[in-house]
Short mmCIF file of C-alpha atoms in Angstrom, two decimals:
data_model
loop_
_atom_site.label_atom_id
_atom_site.label_comp_id
_atom_site.label_asym_id
_atom_site.label_seq_id
_atom_site.Cartn_x
_atom_site.Cartn_y
_atom_site.Cartn_z
CA UNK A 120 86.53 26.31 95.60
CA UNK A 121 84.11 28.48 93.60
CA UNK A 122 85.22 31.62 91.75
CA UNK A 123 83.27 33.79 94.22
CA UNK A 124 84.90 32.15 97.23
CA UNK A 125 88.34 32.54 95.71
CA UNK A 126 87.68 36.24 95.05
CA UNK A 127 86.57 36.83 98.65
CA UNK A 128 89.65 34.98 99.93
CA UNK A 129 91.93 37.10 97.77
CA UNK A 130 90.35 40.38 98.99
CA UNK A 131 90.67 39.24 102.62
CA UNK A 132 94.31 38.30 102.13
CA UNK A 133 95.17 41.64 100.53
CA UNK A 134 93.42 43.52 103.32
CA UNK A 135 95.34 41.61 106.00
CA UNK A 136 98.61 42.12 104.15
CA UNK A 137 98.03 45.87 103.88
CA UNK A 138 97.19 46.22 107.57
CA UNK A 139 100.17 44.20 108.80
CA UNK A 140 102.81 45.31 106.28
CA UNK A 141 101.92 49.01 106.27
CA UNK A 142 101.26 49.14 102.53
CA UNK A 143 98.60 51.81 103.08
CA UNK A 144 96.19 50.31 100.54
CA UNK A 145 93.20 51.14 102.72
CA UNK A 146 94.62 54.29 104.46
CA UNK A 147 92.40 57.37 104.48
CA UNK A 148 93.51 60.54 102.69
CA UNK A 149 94.75 63.14 105.23
CA UNK A 150 92.34 66.01 105.83
CA UNK A 151 93.27 69.28 104.15
CA UNK A 152 93.45 72.56 106.07
CA UNK A 153 90.31 74.63 105.63
CA UNK A 154 89.74 78.04 104.11
CA UNK A 155 87.01 79.58 106.24
CA UNK A 156 85.04 82.57 104.97
CA UNK A 157 83.27 84.51 107.73
CA UNK A 158 80.66 87.26 107.53
CA UNK A 159 79.48 87.76 111.15
CA UNK A 160 81.18 88.48 114.46
CA UNK A 161 80.10 85.09 115.80
CA UNK A 162 81.60 83.30 112.81
CA UNK A 163 84.82 85.30 113.19
CA UNK A 164 85.13 84.46 116.88
CA UNK A 165 84.53 80.77 116.19
CA UNK A 166 87.02 80.65 113.32
CA UNK A 167 89.75 82.37 115.35
CA UNK A 168 89.23 80.14 118.38
CA UNK A 169 89.11 76.85 116.46
CA UNK A 170 91.77 77.39 113.81
CA UNK A 171 94.22 74.58 113.08
CA UNK A 172 97.59 74.59 111.26
CA UNK A 173 97.05 75.77 107.70
CA UNK A 174 93.66 77.38 108.33
CA UNK A 175 93.03 80.51 106.25
CA UNK A 176 90.35 82.78 107.74
CA UNK A 177 88.99 85.23 105.17
CA UNK A 178 86.78 88.00 106.55
CA UNK A 179 84.16 89.58 104.32
CA UNK A 180 84.20 93.34 104.05
CA UNK A 181 82.41 95.45 106.65
CA UNK A 182 82.62 96.58 110.25
CA UNK A 183 82.36 93.91 112.94
CA UNK A 184 81.26 94.57 116.53
CA UNK A 185 82.24 91.55 118.66
CA UNK A 186 80.53 91.19 122.04
CA UNK A 187 83.60 89.59 123.62
CA UNK A 188 87.35 89.61 123.01
CA UNK A 189 88.40 87.61 119.97
CA UNK A 190 91.01 85.19 121.24
CA UNK A 191 92.88 82.03 120.37
CA UNK A 192 95.47 79.66 121.78
CA UNK A 193 95.59 77.63 118.54
CA UNK A 194 99.09 77.22 117.14
CA UNK A 195 100.11 77.07 113.54
CA UNK A 196 103.50 75.71 112.55
CA UNK A 197 106.45 77.22 110.72
CA UNK A 198 105.45 75.34 107.56
CA UNK A 199 101.68 75.56 108.02
CA UNK A 200 100.74 78.97 109.35
CA UNK A 201 97.30 80.13 110.44
CA UNK A 202 96.28 83.17 108.37
CA UNK A 203 93.72 85.84 109.18
CA UNK A 204 92.96 88.40 106.49
CA UNK A 205 90.19 90.08 104.51
CA UNK A 206 88.37 88.32 101.72
CA UNK A 207 90.13 89.45 98.55
CA UNK A 208 90.64 93.20 98.55
CA UNK A 209 87.67 93.98 100.80
CA UNK A 210 88.01 96.40 103.72
CA UNK A 211 87.55 94.99 107.22
CA UNK A 212 87.22 96.92 110.47
CA UNK A 213 86.83 95.24 113.85
CA UNK A 214 85.28 97.70 116.27
CA UNK A 215 85.39 97.35 120.05
CA UNK A 216 82.55 99.74 120.82
CA UNK A 217 80.29 96.94 122.10
CA UNK A 218 82.89 95.26 124.29
CA UNK A 219 82.73 95.40 128.10
CA UNK A 220 84.89 97.98 129.85
CA UNK A 221 88.54 96.92 130.11
CA UNK A 222 88.36 94.50 127.16
CA UNK A 223 90.84 94.00 124.36
CA UNK A 224 89.63 93.44 120.82
CA UNK A 225 92.03 90.65 119.86
CA UNK A 226 94.15 88.50 122.18
CA UNK A 227 96.49 85.93 120.69
CA UNK A 228 98.45 83.49 122.83
CA UNK A 229 99.73 81.31 120.04
CA UNK A 230 102.47 80.70 117.50
CA UNK A 231 102.86 81.05 113.72
CA UNK A 232 99.95 83.24 112.77
CA UNK A 233 99.97 85.77 109.93
CA UNK A 234 97.46 88.59 110.38
CA UNK A 235 97.14 91.07 107.52
CA UNK A 236 95.26 94.16 106.35
CA UNK A 237 92.82 94.55 109.24
CA UNK A 238 91.77 97.60 111.26
CA UNK A 239 91.09 97.34 115.01
CA UNK A 240 89.37 100.44 116.35
CA UNK A 241 87.61 101.89 119.40
CA UNK A 242 88.85 99.30 121.87
CA UNK A 243 87.92 99.89 125.54
CA UNK A 244 91.49 98.95 126.44
CA UNK A 245 94.38 97.70 124.28
CA UNK A 246 93.39 96.81 120.73
CA UNK A 247 95.70 93.89 119.88
CA UNK A 248 97.74 91.91 122.42
CA UNK A 249 100.06 89.04 121.48
CA UNK A 250 101.17 87.20 124.62
CA UNK A 251 104.19 84.84 124.62
CA UNK A 252 103.86 84.40 120.86
CA UNK A 253 106.46 82.87 118.57
CA UNK A 254 106.80 83.40 114.84
CA UNK A 255 103.80 85.65 114.31
CA UNK A 256 103.64 88.12 111.43
CA UNK A 257 101.51 91.27 111.49
CA UNK A 258 101.26 92.98 108.14
CA UNK A 259 99.65 96.37 107.43
CA UNK A 260 97.53 96.42 110.59
CA UNK A 261 95.85 99.59 111.87
CA UNK A 262 94.95 100.16 115.52
CA UNK A 263 92.96 103.34 116.11
CA UNK A 264 91.46 105.28 119.03
CA UNK A 265 91.74 102.70 121.78
CA UNK A 266 91.64 103.00 125.55
CA UNK A 267 95.23 101.85 126.06
CA UNK A 268 98.16 100.91 123.80
CA UNK A 269 97.28 100.09 120.23
CA UNK A 270 99.47 97.04 119.61
CA UNK A 271 101.26 95.06 122.34
CA UNK A 272 103.81 92.25 122.48
CA UNK A 273 104.17 90.94 126.03
CA UNK A 274 105.19 87.94 128.10
CA UNK A 275 108.24 85.72 128.30
CA UNK A 276 109.09 83.43 125.36
CA UNK A 277 108.02 86.09 122.87
CA UNK A 278 110.30 85.16 119.98
CA UNK A 279 110.76 85.86 116.26
CA UNK A 280 107.71 88.06 115.76
CA UNK A 281 107.56 90.69 113.01
CA UNK A 282 105.30 93.74 113.08
CA UNK A 283 105.42 95.23 109.58
CA UNK A 284 103.79 98.46 108.38
CA UNK A 285 101.67 99.12 111.46
CA UNK A 286 99.69 102.35 111.79
CA UNK A 287 98.74 103.01 115.43
CA UNK A 288 97.26 106.31 116.49
CA UNK A 289 94.77 108.14 118.67
CA UNK A 290 95.10 105.98 121.79
CA UNK A 291 94.30 107.47 125.20
CA UNK A 292 93.73 105.91 128.62
CA UNK A 293 91.27 108.12 130.46
CA UNK A 294 91.72 106.37 133.82
CA UNK A 295 95.46 107.04 133.74
CA UNK A 296 95.08 110.51 132.26
CA UNK A 297 97.02 109.43 129.20
CA UNK A 298 100.01 107.98 131.05
CA UNK A 299 99.85 104.47 129.56
CA UNK A 300 98.48 104.51 126.01
CA UNK A 301 101.31 104.04 123.52
CA UNK A 302 101.17 103.47 119.81
CA UNK A 303 103.14 100.25 120.19
CA UNK A 304 104.17 98.61 123.47
CA UNK A 305 106.69 95.81 123.89
CA UNK A 306 106.55 95.44 127.67
CA UNK A 307 106.85 93.10 130.61
CA UNK A 308 108.57 90.14 129.02
CA UNK A 309 111.47 88.79 127.01
CA UNK A 310 112.35 87.02 123.81
CA UNK A 311 114.70 87.30 120.86
CA UNK A 312 114.34 87.90 117.14
CA UNK A 313 111.52 90.45 117.36
CA UNK A 314 111.37 93.17 114.70
CA UNK A 315 109.32 96.34 114.27
CA UNK A 316 109.58 97.75 110.75
CA UNK A 317 107.73 100.37 108.76
CA UNK A 318 105.50 101.59 111.61
CA UNK A 319 103.78 104.96 111.99
CA UNK A 320 103.05 105.63 115.67
CA UNK A 321 101.42 108.99 116.18
CA UNK A 322 99.06 111.20 118.17
CA UNK A 323 98.94 108.81 121.13
CA UNK A 324 98.61 110.11 124.67
CA UNK A 325 101.81 108.54 126.01
CA UNK A 326 104.70 107.37 123.81
CA UNK A 327 105.10 106.30 120.22
CA UNK A 328 106.90 103.07 121.18
CA UNK A 329 107.48 101.93 124.75
CA UNK A 330 109.91 99.15 125.72
CA UNK A 331 109.33 99.35 129.48
CA UNK A 332 110.50 96.25 131.38
CA UNK A 333 111.49 94.37 128.22
CA UNK A 334 114.63 92.41 128.95
CA UNK A 335 115.77 91.21 125.49
CA UNK A 336 117.16 93.16 122.52
CA UNK A 337 114.57 94.39 120.04
CA UNK A 338 115.15 95.90 116.58
CA UNK A 339 113.20 98.87 115.22
CA UNK A 340 113.74 100.12 111.68
CA UNK A 341 112.11 102.37 109.06
CA UNK A 342 109.68 103.68 111.67
CA UNK A 343 108.20 107.11 112.42
CA UNK A 344 106.94 108.32 115.81
CA UNK A 345 105.32 111.76 115.94
CA UNK A 346 102.81 113.94 117.71
CA UNK A 347 102.74 111.80 120.85
CA UNK A 348 102.09 113.07 124.38
CA UNK A 349 99.97 116.05 123.45
CA UNK A 350 96.75 116.65 125.33
CA UNK A 351 94.20 116.19 122.56
CA UNK A 352 91.52 115.05 125.04
CA UNK A 353 91.13 118.17 127.21
CA UNK A 354 92.24 116.21 130.26
CA UNK A 355 92.95 118.69 133.06
CA UNK A 356 95.21 116.13 134.80
CA UNK A 357 96.94 114.94 131.62
CA UNK A 358 100.03 112.80 132.34
CA UNK A 359 101.27 111.49 128.99
CA UNK A 360 105.06 111.41 128.66
CA UNK A 361 105.23 112.01 124.93
CA UNK A 362 108.49 110.33 123.97
CA UNK A 363 108.86 109.16 120.42
CA UNK A 364 110.96 106.12 121.33
CA UNK A 365 111.09 105.06 124.98
CA UNK A 366 113.81 102.44 124.92
CA UNK A 367 113.84 100.99 128.42
CA UNK A 368 112.74 101.20 132.02
CA UNK A 369 112.22 99.20 135.21
CA UNK A 370 115.93 98.47 135.63
CA UNK A 371 116.42 96.39 132.47
CA UNK A 372 119.85 96.69 130.80
CA UNK A 373 119.29 95.88 127.13
CA UNK A 374 121.04 96.65 123.83
CA UNK A 375 118.05 97.56 121.67
CA UNK A 376 118.71 98.67 118.08
CA UNK A 377 117.02 101.48 116.15
CA UNK A 378 117.94 102.02 112.50
CA UNK A 379 116.83 104.56 109.88
CA UNK A 380 113.88 105.94 111.85
CA UNK A 381 112.55 109.36 112.83
CA UNK A 382 110.84 111.20 115.67
CA UNK A 383 109.23 114.62 115.41
CA UNK A 384 106.75 116.87 117.17
CA UNK A 385 106.55 114.71 120.29
CA UNK A 386 105.93 116.46 123.62
CA UNK A 387 108.88 114.73 125.29
CA UNK A 388 112.19 113.43 123.94
CA UNK A 389 112.59 112.14 120.43
CA UNK A 390 114.65 109.13 121.53
CA UNK A 391 115.37 108.25 125.17
CA UNK A 392 117.08 105.44 127.05
CA UNK A 393 114.53 105.88 129.86
CA UNK A 394 117.08 104.66 132.43
CA UNK A 395 118.23 101.70 130.28
CA UNK A 396 121.99 101.57 130.80
CA UNK A 397 122.58 99.01 128.06
CA UNK A 398 124.48 99.56 124.82
CA UNK A 399 121.48 100.78 122.84
CA UNK A 400 122.48 101.36 119.20
CA UNK A 401 120.95 104.18 117.16
CA UNK A 402 122.07 104.50 113.56
CA UNK A 403 120.95 107.07 110.99
CA UNK A 404 117.92 108.41 112.80
CA UNK A 405 116.44 111.91 112.80
CA UNK A 406 114.93 113.81 115.75
CA UNK A 407 113.18 117.05 114.86
CA UNK A 408 111.15 119.63 116.78
CA UNK A 409 110.43 117.53 119.85
CA UNK A 410 109.53 119.29 123.09
CA UNK A 411 112.56 118.11 125.07
CA UNK A 412 115.84 116.54 123.95
CA UNK A 413 116.40 115.14 120.51
CA UNK A 414 118.37 112.29 122.12
CA UNK A 415 118.40 111.66 125.87
CA UNK A 416 121.05 109.09 126.87
CA UNK A 417 122.43 110.54 130.08
CA UNK A 418 123.08 107.41 132.17
CA UNK A 419 123.76 104.46 129.87
CA UNK A 420 126.27 103.18 127.35
CA UNK A 421 124.45 103.92 124.10
CA UNK A 422 126.16 103.77 120.70
CA UNK A 423 125.01 106.75 118.66
CA UNK A 424 126.11 106.92 115.04
CA UNK A 425 125.19 109.23 112.14
CA UNK A 426 122.10 110.67 113.81
CA UNK A 427 120.63 114.10 113.10
CA UNK A 428 118.98 116.40 115.68
CA UNK A 429 117.40 119.72 114.73
CA UNK A 430 115.14 122.15 116.54
CA UNK A 431 114.42 120.19 119.73
CA UNK A 432 113.28 122.14 122.79
CA UNK A 433 115.98 121.13 125.29
CA UNK A 434 118.82 120.68 122.82
CA UNK A 435 120.36 118.20 120.42
CA UNK A 436 121.55 115.43 122.71
CA UNK A 437 122.07 114.78 126.42
CA UNK A 438 124.86 112.20 126.65
CA UNK A 439 126.51 110.55 129.62
CA UNK A 440 130.20 109.75 129.81
CA UNK A 441 129.72 106.11 128.76
CA UNK A 442 128.01 106.97 125.48
CA UNK A 443 129.94 106.39 122.25
CA UNK A 444 129.05 109.15 119.78
CA UNK A 445 130.40 109.30 116.23
CA UNK A 446 129.27 110.96 113.04
CA UNK A 447 126.28 112.75 114.62
CA UNK A 448 125.64 116.44 113.94
CA UNK A 449 126.50 117.34 117.54
CA UNK A 450 129.94 115.74 117.16
CA UNK A 451 132.94 117.85 116.26
CA UNK A 452 133.40 118.46 112.55
CA UNK A 453 129.99 117.13 111.48
CA UNK A 454 127.82 119.57 109.53
CA UNK A 455 124.03 119.78 109.78
CA UNK A 456 122.52 119.27 106.32
CA UNK A 457 119.43 121.24 105.33
CA UNK A 458 116.06 119.50 105.08
CA UNK A 459 114.39 119.38 101.69
CA UNK A 460 111.04 119.94 103.44
CA UNK A 461 109.69 120.49 106.95
CA UNK A 462 106.06 120.08 105.88
CA UNK A 463 104.86 116.80 107.42
CA UNK A 464 101.60 116.56 105.45
CA UNK A 465 102.80 113.76 103.20
CA UNK A 466 103.89 111.64 106.18
CA UNK A 467 100.19 111.19 107.01
CA UNK A 468 99.37 110.10 103.47
CA UNK A 469 98.45 106.72 102.04
CA UNK A 470 101.02 103.98 102.17
CA UNK A 471 102.52 102.55 99.01
CA UNK A 472 100.83 99.60 97.32
CA UNK A 473 103.12 97.17 99.13
CA UNK A 474 102.20 98.68 102.51
CA UNK A 475 105.48 100.47 103.06
CA UNK A 476 105.79 104.08 104.22
CA UNK A 477 104.50 106.81 101.91
CA UNK A 478 106.92 108.62 99.66
CA UNK A 479 107.95 111.95 101.16
CA UNK A 480 110.61 114.64 101.03
CA UNK A 481 109.83 115.60 104.64
CA UNK A 482 113.01 115.60 106.79
CA UNK A 483 115.07 114.25 103.90
CA UNK A 484 118.43 115.84 103.18
CA UNK A 485 119.92 113.84 100.35
CA UNK A 486 122.80 112.92 102.61
CA UNK A 487 124.26 109.43 102.37
CA UNK A 488 126.00 109.71 105.72
CA UNK A 489 123.65 111.19 108.34
CA UNK A 490 120.01 111.13 109.38
CA UNK A 491 117.06 109.00 108.35
CA UNK A 492 116.34 108.43 104.68
CA UNK A 493 112.61 108.62 105.57
CA UNK A 494 111.65 105.40 103.83
#
């Protein structure tokens, strides 16, 4: 046999051996997840729709006016998330002004996304809706001046989602005369492990946060709800409720948890069970200068501990016989500490570099035992 023939025979033998023995000699290198940089609304819509695990979508700075709802059903994984964020430190606004009536700006029905540092504004309806999502993270998002609730989690099997450092304000539903537009809505669904932290929910026509018809426990912490339910739209039939924290409704019995949070200057109650008879737990919160009760828990079995109510229109707290109340300033022997400041100007200020709530002395007392620390 010639040298050439022997060489060909050897190559053939090695190829057959690799294919049958799984040596991987000829296996292709796995494709790497893409980083996609987009600069138009069409590119953004395409990137969101067609993302795959590990995709990083970077949006160039500017204001985008999509002609249809941005939406995706593409799942990431726990170890290979899909990420949507600005390019570098550029500022990105996604504006719904050109969308058809009744449209949302961004609808996600998917798992394991991380969405960061984007503004969604002027939506005809809700701005951002995450439906039956698992493991999503929303970091330093702003939803502004929409036609219904700013940010919404909804649907069954909504699990392990974190909304961190959300600003949601100026929402008003004209058709409902302000009755439906909340800063943040977790409604009509169920799921465990969901967390709201570091939110500012203010100047919305209905409530700051609304947990209507949500049947699983939810945790809220380090959050402020203020200025909700006031008729800023000159609506002669205005119907906004104006609660800071609406913690139930529609017959659900759920033990939601609210820690180290505050409500002030809302037209309705600062914190209310809203007919939820579950063992809602409120710990170290502050309710100040709301139009109705600081705390309204007249029918359920709430656990109220170390909360502070001052200057609310209807009184400090309306409590039913099943409520457990300890260490609050309406309880016997508990003093009401003085506030360092009642000027809320700094609460509207810029967030810290890490996205957390701005530094403020507003509604702080220096107490280590009662009321929100306001951070």
